Amino acid sequence: MGKKILLEHINVPGIETYDVYRKQGGYTAVEKALKTMTPDEVVEEVKKSGVRGRGGAGFPMGMKWSFLAKPEGVPRYLVCNADESEPGTFKDHYLMKNLPHVLIEGMIISSYALGANKSFIYVRGELMYVVRILEKAIAEAKAAGFLGKNILGTGYDLELVVQPGGGAYICGEETALLESLEGKRGNPRNKPPFPAVKGLYQSPTVVNNVESIATTSWIINNGGEAYAAIGIGRSAGTKLISASGHIKKPGVYEIELGVPVEEFIYSDEWCGGIRDGHHLKAVVAGGSSVPILPANLILKLANGDPRLMTYESLSDGGFQTGTMLGSGGFIVFDETSCIVRNTWNFARFYHHESCGQCSPCREGTGWMERVLHRIEYGHGNQHDIDLLVDVAKKIEGNTICPLGDAAAWPVASAIRHFRDEFEWHITNPSEATQPGAVFKGDMALV
Ligand SMILES: Cc1cc2nc3c(=O)[nH]c(=O)nc-3n(C[C@H](O)[C@H](O)[C@H](O)COP(=O)(O)O)c2cc1C
């Protein structure tokens, strides 16, 4: 069995309650941090661990913390990003629902390290039942003396607020989230200033993902070096992967970074292989925003070595033959999947979710959706494929926030790797529009 850090106690009955969590060693990291370490020592330990943000971009967490401005007399905030609206990603939901105290404990440690006395958990608005679970866990932790005034007699005060989100994917982008938390429409802000300087209510703020914050208890209990020893190189530690699609065992798995992709897909410990009688066609490895890869490229690097579940290995080959670990939303497609339809489906999502501030994204996502729709429904023409590539290029890098890139990459990569399939839709419209019709050309299935 692989190393478990976050999900170690997931199968203990009642682990969502304070009493059971405490019996399993819960809140010892808070005691250690608040009673025996200075905030700077906690930051140092997190830096040593090498843990990278698990929300998608993979930015080193300790480094982000050390950028936090500390002007005199100005409050600082920690905001936990629990918006989790990326298609294919559901690991934060799983963690909060089953192990709310792992997040609460991480929030206390992280808030202490950053000098925050009021911190927020911004939860995807559709998940009201998770809001209630977290509120219950917070009340339990408070009753036990781990939240509120003068925690454990150390003089440190912390109030934790759970805020239901605004119901839009864009509210997961950290500056849109801050706008939404301030009660405004969730539009991303221009940067600089970055949240570390002017964030929530114009005060220095750190925004971190649920999983990132949840790792801090283990790091404090076991030391940053012990965490850094797990995984491979700059991909330290474990990662929660949301596995879905045509696999035998969809679910949330905690893997040690460095597991070969092939093992992750085929081992009974994780996905259990492709459903019986079918073959692997493609994988979206890190949530809908990352480039899709065909079977041969997701399993092996250009030099024939196995591709690993790490930030570096998944992105090996750049945009030509690589992808990204992203948020760990691992979507598996077998040969019954139509890549054109899937790409259109993703494009529909991004068009719907574009906030509309930047013209390339507002207009471009709509163009891509419409062009993909006509290809899928048998009305495409030969120029449409190049038009899609052109529109995707014009969105990429030209928007305030990365939603534009997130919309462009799935389209550009699908065309890069499955161009034949798009062409087939255009040249054989009557065949391609039959219910359940899928391109059966010459492609590498595994
Ligand atoms: C459109 C969009 C949606 C995002 N949604 C989320 C999200 O739901 N959860 C999350 O943690 N990060 C999300 N991010 C990334 C955040 O902006 C930010 O990088 C992250 O919360 C930082 O946390 P980390 O450093 O711990 O990963 C999103 C980014 C974009 C552009």
Coordinates of C-alpha atoms and ligand atoms in Angstrom, one line a residue:
M1 CA 0.0 0.0 0.0
G2 CA 1.2 3.5 -0.8
K3 CA 2.0 6.1 1.9
K4 CA -1.0 7.7 3.4
I5 CA -0.8 11.2 5.0
L6 CA -4.2 12.8 4.6
L7 CA -6.4 9.7 4.3
E8 CA -4.6 7.5 6.9
H9 CA -7.6 7.3 9.1
I10 CA -10.3 7.5 6.5
N11 CA -11.8 4.1 7.4
V12 CA -12.0 4.7 11.2
P13 CA -15.7 4.8 12.1
G14 CA -16.7 8.3 13.5
I15 CA -13.4 10.0 12.3
E16 CA -15.5 13.0 11.3
T17 CA -16.1 13.7 15.0
Y18 CA -13.7 15.5 17.2
D19 CA -13.5 12.7 19.8
V20 CA -12.5 10.0 17.4
Y21 CA -10.2 12.3 15.5
R22 CA -8.5 13.3 18.8
K23 CA -8.1 9.6 19.8
Q24 CA -6.3 9.0 16.5
G25 CA -3.7 11.7 17.4
G26 CA -5.7 14.6 16.0
Y27 CA -4.7 18.2 17.2
T28 CA -1.3 17.1 18.5
A29 CA 0.2 19.2 15.7
V30 CA -1.7 22.3 16.9
E31 CA -0.3 21.7 20.4
K32 CA 3.2 21.2 19.1
A33 CA 3.1 24.3 16.8
L34 CA 1.4 26.7 19.2
K35 CA 3.2 25.6 22.4
T36 CA 6.7 24.8 21.1
M37 CA 7.3 26.7 17.9
T38 CA 7.3 30.3 16.7
P39 CA 5.2 31.2 13.6
D40 CA 8.5 31.6 11.7
E41 CA 9.6 28.1 12.7
V42 CA 6.3 26.7 11.3
V43 CA 6.8 28.6 8.0
E44 CA 10.4 27.2 7.9
E45 CA 9.2 23.6 8.4
V46 CA 6.6 24.0 5.6
K47 CA 9.4 25.4 3.4
K48 CA 11.6 22.4 4.2
S49 CA 8.8 20.0 3.3
G50 CA 8.8 21.2 -0.3
V51 CA 5.0 20.9 -0.4
R52 CA 3.5 22.6 -3.5
G53 CA 0.1 24.1 -3.7
R54 CA -2.4 21.4 -4.6
G55 CA -5.0 23.7 -6.2
G56 CA -3.5 23.4 -9.6
A57 CA -0.5 25.6 -10.2
G58 CA 1.8 23.7 -7.9
F59 CA 3.5 26.8 -6.4
P60 CA 5.7 26.0 -3.4
M61 CA 3.6 26.7 -0.3
G62 CA 6.4 27.7 2.1
M63 CA 7.6 30.2 -0.4
K64 CA 4.2 31.7 -0.9
W65 CA 3.9 32.1 2.9
S66 CA 7.2 33.8 3.1
F67 CA 6.0 36.5 0.6
L68 CA 3.2 37.6 2.9
A69 CA 3.6 41.3 3.7
K70 CA 3.6 42.2 7.4
P71 CA 2.8 45.9 7.8
E72 CA 2.3 47.0 11.4
G73 CA -1.3 47.3 12.6
V74 CA -2.9 45.7 9.5
P75 CA -4.7 42.3 9.9
R76 CA -3.5 39.3 7.8
Y77 CA -5.8 36.7 6.5
L78 CA -5.7 33.0 5.5
V79 CA -8.3 32.0 3.0
C80 CA -8.8 28.3 2.2
N81 CA -9.9 27.7 -1.4
A82 CA -12.6 25.0 -1.2
D83 CA -14.5 26.1 -4.3
E84 CA -13.5 23.0 -6.2
S85 CA -15.5 23.4 -9.4
E86 CA -13.0 22.1 -12.0
P87 CA -14.7 19.3 -14.0
G88 CA -13.1 16.0 -13.0
T89 CA -11.9 17.2 -9.6
F90 CA -13.6 16.1 -6.4
K91 CA -10.9 15.4 -3.9
D92 CA -11.4 18.5 -1.6
H93 CA -15.1 17.6 -1.3
Y94 CA -14.1 14.1 -0.3
L95 CA -11.6 15.3 2.3
M96 CA -13.9 17.9 3.9
K97 CA -16.9 15.5 4.0
N98 CA -15.0 12.6 5.6
L99 CA -12.2 14.3 7.5
P100 CA -13.3 17.8 8.4
H101 CA -10.9 18.0 11.4
V102 CA -7.9 17.4 9.2
L103 CA -8.7 20.6 7.4
I104 CA -9.6 22.5 10.6
E105 CA -6.3 21.4 12.3
G106 CA -4.4 22.5 9.2
M107 CA -6.2 25.9 9.2
I108 CA -5.2 26.5 12.8
I109 CA -1.6 25.7 12.2
S110 CA -1.4 27.7 8.9
S111 CA -3.2 30.7 10.5
Y112 CA -0.8 30.7 13.4
A113 CA 2.2 30.6 11.0
L114 CA 0.9 33.5 9.0
G115 CA -0.2 35.6 12.0
A116 CA -3.9 35.5 11.0
N117 CA -6.6 35.9 13.7
K118 CA -9.5 35.5 11.4
S119 CA -9.5 32.9 8.6
F120 CA -12.0 31.8 6.0
I121 CA -12.9 28.6 4.3
Y122 CA -14.7 29.4 1.0
V123 CA -16.7 26.3 0.1
R124 CA -18.3 25.6 -3.3
G125 CA -21.8 27.0 -2.9
E126 CA -23.5 23.8 -4.1
L127 CA -22.0 21.9 -1.2
M128 CA -24.2 23.3 1.7
Y129 CA -24.1 20.0 3.5
V130 CA -20.2 20.2 3.6
V131 CA -20.6 23.7 5.0
R132 CA -22.7 22.2 7.8
I133 CA -20.1 19.5 8.4
L134 CA -17.3 22.0 8.7
E135 CA -19.4 24.3 11.0
K136 CA -20.0 21.3 13.3
A137 CA -16.3 20.4 13.3
I138 CA -15.4 24.1 14.1
A139 CA -17.9 24.2 17.0
E140 CA -16.3 20.9 18.4
A141 CA -12.8 22.2 18.0
K142 CA -13.8 25.5 19.7
A143 CA -15.5 23.6 22.6
A144 CA -12.2 21.7 23.1
G145 CA -10.2 24.9 23.3
F146 CA -8.5 24.7 19.8
L147 CA -10.3 27.8 18.4
G148 CA -11.4 31.1 19.8
K149 CA -9.6 33.3 22.3
N150 CA -6.3 32.4 24.0
I151 CA -6.0 28.9 22.4
L152 CA -4.4 26.4 24.8
G153 CA -3.4 29.3 27.0
T154 CA -0.9 30.5 24.4
G155 CA -2.4 34.0 23.9
Y156 CA -3.1 33.2 20.2
D157 CA -6.7 33.9 19.1
L158 CA -8.3 32.5 16.0
E159 CA -11.8 32.7 14.5
L160 CA -12.7 30.4 11.6
V161 CA -15.5 31.4 9.2
V162 CA -17.0 29.1 6.7
Q163 CA -18.4 30.9 3.6
P164 CA -20.6 29.3 1.0
G165 CA -19.3 30.2 -2.5
G166 CA -21.0 32.3 -5.2
G167 CA -21.8 29.3 -7.4
A168 CA -19.4 30.0 -10.3
Y169 CA -16.2 28.2 -11.4
I170 CA -14.5 31.6 -11.7
C171 CA -14.9 32.1 -7.9
G172 CA -12.1 29.4 -7.5
E173 CA -9.6 31.8 -9.1
E174 CA -8.0 33.3 -6.0
T175 CA -8.7 37.0 -6.6
A176 CA -12.2 36.4 -7.9
L177 CA -12.7 34.4 -4.7
L178 CA -11.6 37.3 -2.6
E179 CA -14.0 39.6 -4.5
S180 CA -16.8 37.1 -3.8
L181 CA -15.8 36.8 -0.2
E182 CA -16.1 40.6 0.1
G183 CA -19.7 40.3 -1.2
K184 CA -19.0 41.4 -4.7
R185 CA -19.3 39.7 -8.1
G186 CA -16.5 37.2 -8.5
N187 CA -14.4 38.9 -11.1
P188 CA -10.6 38.2 -11.1
R189 CA -8.5 41.2 -10.1
N190 CA -5.6 42.6 -12.1
K191 CA -2.3 41.7 -10.6
P192 CA -0.1 43.2 -9.2
P193 CA -0.8 43.8 -6.4
F194 CA -0.9 40.1 -5.5
P195 CA -3.0 38.9 -2.5
A196 CA 0.2 38.6 -0.4
V197 CA 0.3 42.4 -0.4
K198 CA -3.3 43.4 -1.0
G199 CA -5.8 40.6 -0.7
L200 CA -9.0 40.3 1.3
Y201 CA -10.2 43.8 2.3
Q202 CA -6.9 45.1 0.9
S203 CA -4.9 43.3 3.6
P204 CA -2.1 40.8 3.1
T205 CA -3.7 37.4 2.4
V206 CA -2.7 33.9 1.6
V207 CA -5.0 31.8 -0.4
N208 CA -4.3 28.0 -0.3
N209 CA -6.1 25.0 -1.5
V210 CA -7.9 22.6 1.0
E211 CA -5.4 19.8 0.4
S212 CA -2.4 22.1 0.7
I213 CA -3.6 23.4 4.1
A214 CA -4.5 19.9 5.3
T215 CA -0.9 18.6 4.8
T216 CA 0.5 21.0 7.5
S217 CA -0.5 18.8 10.5
W218 CA 1.5 15.9 9.2
I219 CA 4.5 18.2 8.4
I220 CA 4.5 19.7 11.9
N221 CA 4.1 16.3 13.6
N222 CA 6.8 14.6 11.5
G223 CA 9.0 17.4 10.3
G224 CA 9.5 19.0 6.9
E225 CA 12.4 16.8 6.0
A226 CA 10.3 13.6 6.5
Y227 CA 7.7 15.0 4.1
A228 CA 10.4 16.0 1.6
A229 CA 11.6 12.4 1.7
I230 CA 8.3 11.2 0.3
G231 CA 7.7 11.4 -3.4
I232 CA 10.4 12.3 -6.0
G233 CA 12.6 15.4 -6.1
R234 CA 10.5 18.6 -6.5
S235 CA 7.3 16.5 -6.4
A236 CA 7.4 15.9 -2.7
G237 CA 4.8 14.2 -0.6
T238 CA 1.5 12.6 -1.5
K239 CA -1.3 13.8 -3.8
L240 CA -5.0 13.2 -3.7
I241 CA -6.2 12.1 -7.2
S242 CA -9.9 12.2 -8.2
A243 CA -10.1 9.3 -10.7
S244 CA -13.1 9.1 -13.0
G245 CA -14.2 7.8 -16.4
H246 CA -13.9 4.4 -17.9
I247 CA -12.0 2.7 -15.1
K248 CA -13.1 -0.1 -12.9
K249 CA -12.7 1.8 -9.6
P250 CA -13.4 5.5 -9.8
G251 CA -12.8 7.3 -6.6
V252 CA -10.4 9.5 -4.6
Y253 CA -6.9 8.0 -4.0
E254 CA -3.9 9.3 -2.1
I255 CA -0.8 8.4 -4.0
E256 CA 2.9 9.0 -3.2
L257 CA 4.0 11.3 -6.0
G258 CA 6.2 9.3 -8.4
V259 CA 3.8 6.3 -9.1
P260 CA 4.0 5.4 -12.8
V261 CA 0.8 6.5 -14.6
E262 CA 0.4 2.9 -16.0
E263 CA 0.5 1.5 -12.5
F264 CA -2.0 4.1 -11.3
I265 CA -4.4 3.1 -14.1
Y266 CA -4.0 -0.6 -14.0
S267 CA -3.2 -1.5 -10.4
D268 CA -6.0 -2.8 -8.2
E269 CA -4.8 -0.5 -5.5
W270 CA -6.1 2.4 -7.5
C271 CA -8.1 2.6 -10.7
G272 CA -8.2 -1.2 -11.3
G273 CA -7.8 -0.9 -15.1
I274 CA -10.0 0.0 -18.0
R275 CA -13.6 -1.5 -17.8
D276 CA -13.7 -5.1 -19.2
G277 CA -13.5 -5.5 -23.0
H278 CA -12.3 -2.0 -23.6
H279 CA -9.1 -0.1 -24.2
L280 CA -7.4 3.0 -23.1
K281 CA -7.8 5.8 -25.6
A282 CA -6.9 9.1 -23.7
V283 CA -6.4 10.7 -20.3
V284 CA -7.0 14.2 -19.0
A285 CA -4.6 14.0 -16.0
G286 CA -5.2 17.1 -14.0
G287 CA -8.8 18.4 -14.4
S288 CA -10.5 19.6 -17.5
S289 CA -8.1 22.6 -17.9
V290 CA -5.0 20.5 -18.7
P291 CA -4.1 19.2 -22.2
I292 CA -5.6 15.8 -23.1
L293 CA -3.1 13.1 -24.0
P294 CA -3.6 9.9 -26.1
A295 CA -2.8 6.6 -24.5
N296 CA 0.7 6.2 -25.8
L297 CA 1.8 9.6 -24.6
I298 CA 0.2 9.4 -21.2
L299 CA 1.9 6.1 -20.4
K300 CA 5.4 6.8 -21.8
L301 CA 7.8 9.7 -22.3
A302 CA 9.3 10.4 -25.7
N303 CA 12.4 8.4 -24.7
G304 CA 10.3 5.4 -23.8
D305 CA 10.6 5.7 -20.0
P306 CA 7.4 5.3 -18.1
R307 CA 5.6 8.6 -17.3
L308 CA 5.2 9.2 -13.6
M309 CA 2.6 10.9 -11.5
T310 CA 4.7 13.9 -10.7
Y311 CA 4.6 17.6 -11.7
E312 CA 7.8 17.2 -13.8
S313 CA 7.1 13.9 -15.6
L314 CA 3.5 14.8 -16.5
S315 CA 4.7 18.0 -18.1
D316 CA 7.7 16.4 -19.8
G317 CA 7.5 17.2 -23.5
G318 CA 5.9 20.6 -22.9
F319 CA 2.7 21.2 -24.8
Q320 CA 3.8 19.0 -27.7
T321 CA 3.7 15.7 -25.8
G322 CA 3.1 16.6 -22.2
T323 CA 0.3 17.7 -19.9
M324 CA 0.1 18.8 -16.2
L325 CA -0.7 17.3 -12.8
G326 CA -3.0 20.3 -12.2
S327 CA -5.6 19.6 -9.5
G328 CA -5.3 15.9 -9.9
G329 CA -8.6 15.4 -11.7
F330 CA -7.7 12.2 -13.6
I331 CA -10.3 11.4 -16.3
V332 CA -9.9 8.2 -18.3
F333 CA -11.4 7.7 -21.7
D334 CA -11.8 4.4 -23.5
E335 CA -12.3 3.8 -27.2
T336 CA -16.1 4.5 -27.0
S337 CA -15.4 8.2 -26.2
C338 CA -15.7 10.8 -28.9
I339 CA -13.0 13.3 -28.5
V340 CA -14.8 16.0 -30.5
R341 CA -17.9 15.7 -28.3
N342 CA -15.8 15.8 -25.2
T343 CA -13.9 18.8 -26.4
W344 CA -17.2 20.6 -27.3
N345 CA -18.5 19.7 -23.8
F346 CA -15.5 21.2 -22.1
A347 CA -15.7 24.3 -24.3
R348 CA -19.4 24.7 -23.4
F349 CA -18.4 24.7 -19.7
Y350 CA -15.7 27.4 -20.2
H351 CA -17.9 29.6 -22.3
H352 CA -20.6 29.4 -19.6
E353 CA -18.1 30.1 -16.8
S354 CA -16.1 32.9 -18.4
C355 CA -16.7 36.0 -16.3
G356 CA -16.8 38.2 -19.4
Q357 CA -14.2 40.8 -18.3
C358 CA -11.6 40.0 -21.0
S359 CA -12.7 40.1 -24.6
P360 CA -10.5 37.2 -25.8
C361 CA -12.0 34.8 -23.2
R362 CA -15.6 36.2 -23.4
E363 CA -15.7 36.1 -27.2
G364 CA -13.2 33.3 -27.8
T365 CA -14.8 30.7 -25.6
G366 CA -18.1 31.3 -27.4
W367 CA -16.5 31.0 -30.8
M368 CA -14.8 27.7 -29.8
E369 CA -18.1 26.3 -28.4
R370 CA -20.0 27.2 -31.6
V371 CA -17.4 25.9 -34.0
L372 CA -17.0 22.6 -32.0
H373 CA -20.8 22.3 -32.0
R374 CA -21.1 22.5 -35.7
I375 CA -18.3 20.0 -36.2
E376 CA -19.9 17.6 -33.8
Y377 CA -23.3 18.0 -35.4
G378 CA -22.0 17.5 -39.0
H379 CA -21.9 21.1 -40.2
G380 CA -18.2 21.7 -40.0
N381 CA -16.0 22.7 -42.8
Q382 CA -12.3 22.2 -43.5
H383 CA -11.3 25.6 -42.2
D384 CA -12.9 25.0 -38.8
I385 CA -10.0 23.0 -37.4
D386 CA -7.5 25.8 -38.1
L387 CA -10.0 28.4 -36.9
L388 CA -10.2 26.6 -33.6
V389 CA -6.4 26.5 -33.2
D390 CA -6.3 30.2 -34.1
V391 CA -8.9 31.2 -31.6
A392 CA -7.3 29.1 -28.9
K393 CA -4.0 30.8 -29.5
K394 CA -5.5 34.2 -29.3
I395 CA -7.1 33.5 -25.9
E396 CA -4.0 31.9 -24.4
G397 CA -1.9 34.3 -22.3
N398 CA -4.2 37.3 -23.2
T399 CA -6.5 37.4 -20.2
I400 CA -6.4 38.7 -16.6
C401 CA -6.7 35.2 -15.1
P402 CA -5.8 31.7 -16.3
L403 CA -9.4 30.7 -17.2
G404 CA -8.6 31.7 -20.7
D405 CA -5.6 29.3 -20.9
A406 CA -7.8 26.7 -19.2
A407 CA -10.3 27.0 -22.0
A408 CA -7.7 27.1 -24.8
W409 CA -5.6 24.1 -23.8
P410 CA -8.2 21.3 -24.0
V411 CA -9.2 22.5 -27.5
A412 CA -5.6 23.0 -28.8
S413 CA -4.4 19.6 -27.4
A414 CA -7.4 17.7 -28.6
I415 CA -6.7 18.9 -32.2
R416 CA -3.0 18.4 -31.8
H417 CA -3.4 14.7 -30.8
F418 CA -6.7 13.8 -32.4
R419 CA -6.8 15.8 -35.6
D420 CA -7.9 12.8 -37.7
E421 CA -11.0 12.5 -35.5
F422 CA -12.0 16.1 -36.1
E423 CA -11.4 15.6 -39.9
W424 CA -13.5 12.5 -39.9
H425 CA -16.4 14.4 -38.4
I426 CA -16.1 17.0 -41.2
T427 CA -15.6 14.6 -44.1
N428 CA -18.2 12.0 -42.9
P429 CA -20.9 14.0 -41.3
S430 CA -23.7 11.5 -41.9
E431 CA -21.7 8.7 -40.3
A432 CA -20.3 10.8 -37.5
T433 CA -23.7 12.1 -36.4
Q434 CA -25.2 8.6 -36.0
P435 CA -26.1 8.0 -32.3
G436 CA -23.0 6.6 -30.5
A437 CA -20.8 6.9 -33.6
V438 CA -17.1 7.1 -32.7
F439 CA -14.1 7.5 -35.0
K440 CA -12.4 4.1 -35.4
G441 CA -9.4 5.2 -37.5
D442 CA -5.8 4.4 -37.0
M443 CA -5.1 5.4 -33.4
A444 CA -2.9 4.0 -30.6
L445 CA -5.2 2.3 -28.1
V446 CA -3.7 0.4 -25.2
Ligands
LIG1 C1 -10.7 29.5 -13.2 C2 -9.9 29.1 -12.0 C3 -10.5 28.3 -11.0 C4 -9.8 27.8 -9.9 N1 -10.4 27.0 -9.0 C5 -9.7 26.6 -7.9 C6 -10.4 25.8 -6.9 O1 -11.6 25.5 -7.0 N2 -9.6 25.4 -5.9 C7 -8.3 25.8 -5.7 O2 -7.7 25.5 -4.7 N3 -7.7 26.5 -6.7 C8 -8.4 27.0 -7.7 N4 -7.7 27.7 -8.7 C9 -6.3 28.2 -8.4 C10 -6.3 29.4 -7.5 O3 -6.4 30.6 -8.2 C11 -5.1 29.4 -6.6 O4 -4.0 29.3 -7.4 C12 -5.1 28.3 -5.5 O5 -6.2 28.4 -4.7 C13 -3.8 28.5 -4.6 O6 -3.8 27.5 -3.7 P1 -2.5 26.5 -3.6 O7 -1.3 27.3 -3.8 O8 -2.6 25.8 -2.3 O9 -2.7 25.5 -4.8 C14 -8.5 28.2 -9.8 C15 -7.8 29.0 -10.8 C16 -8.6 29.4 -11.9 C17 -7.9 30.2 -12.9

